[in-house]
Amino acid sequence: MPVKWLCYWQPSGGTTVSSQVLVDLIKSIESMNGVRSGRWQVTASQHRPIRRDQAVQVECARELLGVAFSEAPNKYYFVLRPDHMVVEADSTIQSIMENLQVYRNHLTVVFEGFQYQLGDFHVKAGRAVIAHSENLRGIVLEVEYLPVSSLGKTHQLMQEFVDIWQEVAAQSMTGRIVHLEPNFGDYSLSDQYSWQHTALQYISLMVHFLSQRTN
């Protein structure tokens, strides 16, 4: 699977993230001759256990963080941060959890936007909003290098691409592109990239966005 870097736009001090930032970033992609290839969506959810009888102690995770990708509709990924685990499941697990009424969906962040092709790179730009609202939490950027699946072998190349994108964006915007990279080794994820790596990145970004104050 090709390596993906997940980034976000950090505005300059005194400014806030807005929908116009996404418009300007998309313009920067198109100015690099990016060709729009469609839309994309990722949903990241926070599940919490349903406590019916406080006297009955049931062993279960206090929090489950789950991710669904429009590009992998048959899979669902759980991240258990205290246990440093990323687990792949069938997408039907969501309806099973709902029917068993063990966990409830406490909160969902929807990442959505447009994707572009730039030679061997596949780039996505979108917004992160709380589901069923227009509460904008941040602007998400994803860079994918199609020919290689090794994190180590692509690191310099990915950084150079992000630096170029930053230079182009800086011509009309104030702020910077930040790569938020979790420690994959802590979760026993290897150098060979996988959907588990992507799930951990999106969960890390969701947690980061939710920790930020919004106006």
Tab-separated table of N, CA and C in Angstrom, residues 4-12 16-18 21-22 25 40 111 123-128 136-143 159 162 165-166 169 173-182 201-213:
chain	number	residue	atom	x	y	z
A	4	LYS	N	1.202	7.206	3.012
A	4	LYS	CA	0.417	8.436	3.145
A	4	LYS	C	0.973	9.255	4.307
A	5	TRP	N	1.060	10.553	4.092
A	5	TRP	CA	1.355	11.498	5.170
A	5	TRP	C	0.102	12.303	5.440
A	6	LEU	N	-0.283	12.389	6.693
A	6	LEU	CA	-1.434	13.203	7.061
A	6	LEU	C	-0.929	14.507	7.691
A	7	CYS	N	-1.419	15.613	7.169
A	7	CYS	CA	-0.995	16.933	7.638
A	7	CYS	C	-2.219	17.790	7.938
A	8	TYR	N	-1.960	18.935	8.545
A	8	TYR	CA	-3.036	19.907	8.749
A	8	TYR	C	-2.481	21.307	8.553
A	9	TRP	N	-3.388	22.248	8.325
A	9	TRP	CA	-2.981	23.637	8.121
A	9	TRP	C	-3.013	24.370	9.456
A	10	GLN	N	-1.868	24.922	9.812
A	10	GLN	CA	-1.773	25.716	11.036
A	10	GLN	C	-1.715	27.191	10.678
A	11	PRO	N	-2.753	27.947	11.009
A	11	PRO	CA	-2.768	29.367	10.659
A	11	PRO	C	-1.758	30.150	11.481
A	12	SER	N	-1.366	31.301	10.981
A	12	SER	CA	-0.458	32.165	11.715
A	12	SER	C	-1.137	32.695	12.956
A	16	THR	N	-7.554	32.512	12.314
A	16	THR	CA	-8.268	31.269	12.558
A	16	THR	C	-8.475	30.510	11.255
A	17	VAL	N	-8.759	29.233	11.389
A	17	VAL	CA	-9.049	28.395	10.229
A	17	VAL	C	-10.466	28.685	9.741
A	18	SER	N	-10.622	28.827	8.437
A	18	SER	CA	-11.933	29.058	7.844
A	18	SER	C	-12.052	28.267	6.550
A	21	VAL	N	-9.627	29.068	3.764
A	21	VAL	CA	-8.302	28.433	3.783
A	21	VAL	C	-8.302	27.213	2.874
A	22	LEU	N	-9.362	26.415	2.949
A	22	LEU	CA	-9.459	25.228	2.092
A	22	LEU	C	-9.519	25.625	0.631
A	25	LEU	N	-6.034	26.565	-0.446
A	25	LEU	CA	-5.149	25.411	-0.553
A	25	LEU	C	-5.456	24.593	-1.806
A	40	TRP	N	-13.561	12.545	-1.444
A	40	TRP	CA	-13.168	11.514	-0.480
A	40	TRP	C	-13.793	11.841	0.876
A	111	PHE	N	-14.075	13.950	8.003
A	111	PHE	CA	-13.067	14.564	7.144
A	111	PHE	C	-13.540	14.378	5.708
A	123	VAL	N	-2.947	13.698	-3.830
A	123	VAL	CA	-3.106	14.705	-2.780
A	123	VAL	C	-4.578	14.918	-2.462
A	124	LYS	N	-4.874	15.038	-1.177
A	124	LYS	CA	-6.237	15.326	-0.737
A	124	LYS	C	-6.235	16.588	0.117
A	125	ALA	N	-7.277	17.367	-0.021
A	125	ALA	CA	-7.469	18.549	0.817
A	125	ALA	C	-8.927	18.578	1.239
A	126	GLY	N	-9.161	18.802	2.514
A	126	GLY	CA	-10.542	18.799	2.983
A	126	GLY	C	-10.683	19.456	4.335
A	127	ARG	N	-11.878	19.404	4.849
A	127	ARG	CA	-12.179	20.007	6.142
A	127	ARG	C	-12.524	18.914	7.146
A	128	ALA	N	-12.369	19.249	8.412
A	128	ALA	CA	-12.779	18.358	9.489
A	128	ALA	C	-13.897	19.051	10.252
A	136	LEU	N	-16.512	23.688	12.176
A	136	LEU	CA	-15.230	23.432	11.523
A	136	LEU	C	-14.133	23.295	12.567
A	137	ARG	N	-13.451	22.139	12.568
A	137	ARG	CA	-12.382	21.903	13.539
A	137	ARG	C	-10.986	22.072	12.940
A	138	GLY	N	-10.866	21.975	11.628
A	138	GLY	CA	-9.554	22.131	11.024
A	138	GLY	C	-9.561	21.788	9.549
A	139	ILE	N	-8.408	22.033	8.919
A	139	ILE	CA	-8.213	21.701	7.504
A	139	ILE	C	-7.196	20.575	7.414
A	140	VAL	N	-7.584	19.488	6.755
A	140	VAL	CA	-6.741	18.304	6.663
A	140	VAL	C	-6.156	18.168	5.265
A	141	LEU	N	-4.905	17.734	5.212
A	141	LEU	CA	-4.198	17.541	3.946
A	141	LEU	C	-3.536	16.163	3.978
A	142	GLU	N	-3.680	15.436	2.904
A	142	GLU	CA	-3.079	14.103	2.827
A	142	GLU	C	-2.227	14.006	1.566
A	143	VAL	N	-1.012	13.495	1.729
A	143	VAL	CA	-0.097	13.306	0.605
A	143	VAL	C	0.233	11.825	0.507
A	159	GLN	N	8.847	14.775	2.417
A	159	GLN	CA	9.146	16.055	3.041
A	159	GLN	C	9.426	17.119	1.989
A	162	VAL	N	6.084	18.237	0.487
A	162	VAL	CA	5.359	19.115	1.406
A	162	VAL	C	6.007	20.496	1.444
A	165	TRP	N	4.965	22.373	-1.648
A	165	TRP	CA	3.571	22.792	-1.488
A	165	TRP	C	3.483	23.989	-0.557
A	166	GLN	N	4.265	23.943	0.513
A	166	GLN	CA	4.287	25.055	1.461
A	166	GLN	C	4.725	26.351	0.776
A	169	ALA	N	1.867	27.609	-1.410
A	169	ALA	CA	0.775	28.136	-0.597
A	169	ALA	C	1.146	29.475	0.038
A	173	MET	N	-1.014	32.808	1.176
A	173	MET	CA	-1.577	32.472	2.473
A	173	MET	C	-0.550	32.677	3.579
A	174	THR	N	-1.045	32.873	4.796
A	174	THR	CA	-0.169	32.946	5.967
A	174	THR	C	-0.486	31.760	6.868
A	175	GLY	N	0.525	30.982	7.165
A	175	GLY	CA	0.349	29.771	7.939
A	175	GLY	C	1.314	28.722	7.434
A	176	ARG	N	1.163	27.514	7.927
A	176	ARG	CA	2.074	26.463	7.466
A	176	ARG	C	1.413	25.092	7.503
A	177	ILE	N	1.983	24.188	6.705
A	177	ILE	CA	1.537	22.802	6.660
A	177	ILE	C	2.321	22.023	7.714
A	178	VAL	N	1.610	21.369	8.608
A	178	VAL	CA	2.239	20.613	9.691
A	178	VAL	C	1.959	19.125	9.506
A	179	HIS	N	3.026	18.324	9.551
A	179	HIS	CA	2.891	16.870	9.466
A	179	HIS	C	2.756	16.320	10.883
A	180	LEU	N	1.602	15.758	11.190
A	180	LEU	CA	1.356	15.193	12.517
A	180	LEU	C	1.569	13.685	12.438
A	181	GLU	N	2.764	13.241	12.826
A	181	GLU	CA	3.121	11.829	12.666
A	181	GLU	C	3.144	11.120	14.011
A	182	PRO	N	2.259	10.154	14.222
A	182	PRO	CA	2.301	9.378	15.473
A	182	PRO	C	3.500	8.440	15.471
A	201	GLN	N	-3.157	7.653	12.060
A	201	GLN	CA	-2.933	9.062	11.728
A	201	GLN	C	-4.229	9.876	11.854
A	202	TYR	N	-5.328	9.340	11.337
A	202	TYR	CA	-6.592	10.086	11.394
A	202	TYR	C	-7.114	10.203	12.824
A	203	ILE	N	-6.937	9.166	13.630
A	203	ILE	CA	-7.346	9.254	15.028
A	203	ILE	C	-6.492	10.296	15.755
A	204	SER	N	-5.194	10.303	15.482
A	204	SER	CA	-4.304	11.285	16.111
A	204	SER	C	-4.703	12.699	15.722
A	205	LEU	N	-5.096	12.879	14.456
A	205	LEU	CA	-5.500	14.212	14.008
A	205	LEU	C	-6.842	14.611	14.607
A	206	MET	N	-7.769	13.654	14.722
A	206	MET	CA	-9.044	13.951	15.355
A	206	MET	C	-8.824	14.413	16.795
A	207	VAL	N	-7.989	13.695	17.539
A	207	VAL	CA	-7.712	14.056	18.930
A	207	VAL	C	-7.073	15.443	18.996
A	208	HIS	N	-6.173	15.718	18.069
A	208	HIS	CA	-5.523	17.036	18.039
A	208	HIS	C	-6.543	18.149	17.777
A	209	PHE	N	-7.385	17.965	16.769
A	209	PHE	CA	-8.385	18.995	16.443
A	209	PHE	C	-9.352	19.225	17.599
A	210	LEU	N	-9.776	18.156	18.266
A	210	LEU	CA	-10.736	18.301	19.347
A	210	LEU	C	-10.111	18.968	20.571
A	211	SER	N	-8.786	18.925	20.654
A	211	SER	CA	-8.101	19.544	21.794
A	211	SER	C	-7.900	21.049	21.594
A	212	GLN	N	-8.118	21.519	20.348
A	212	GLN	CA	-7.896	22.920	20.042
A	212	GLN	C	-9.135	23.743	20.334
A	213	ARG	N	-8.922	24.932	20.823
A	213	ARG	CA	-10.030	25.854	21.036
A	213	ARG	C	-10.532	26.383	19.702
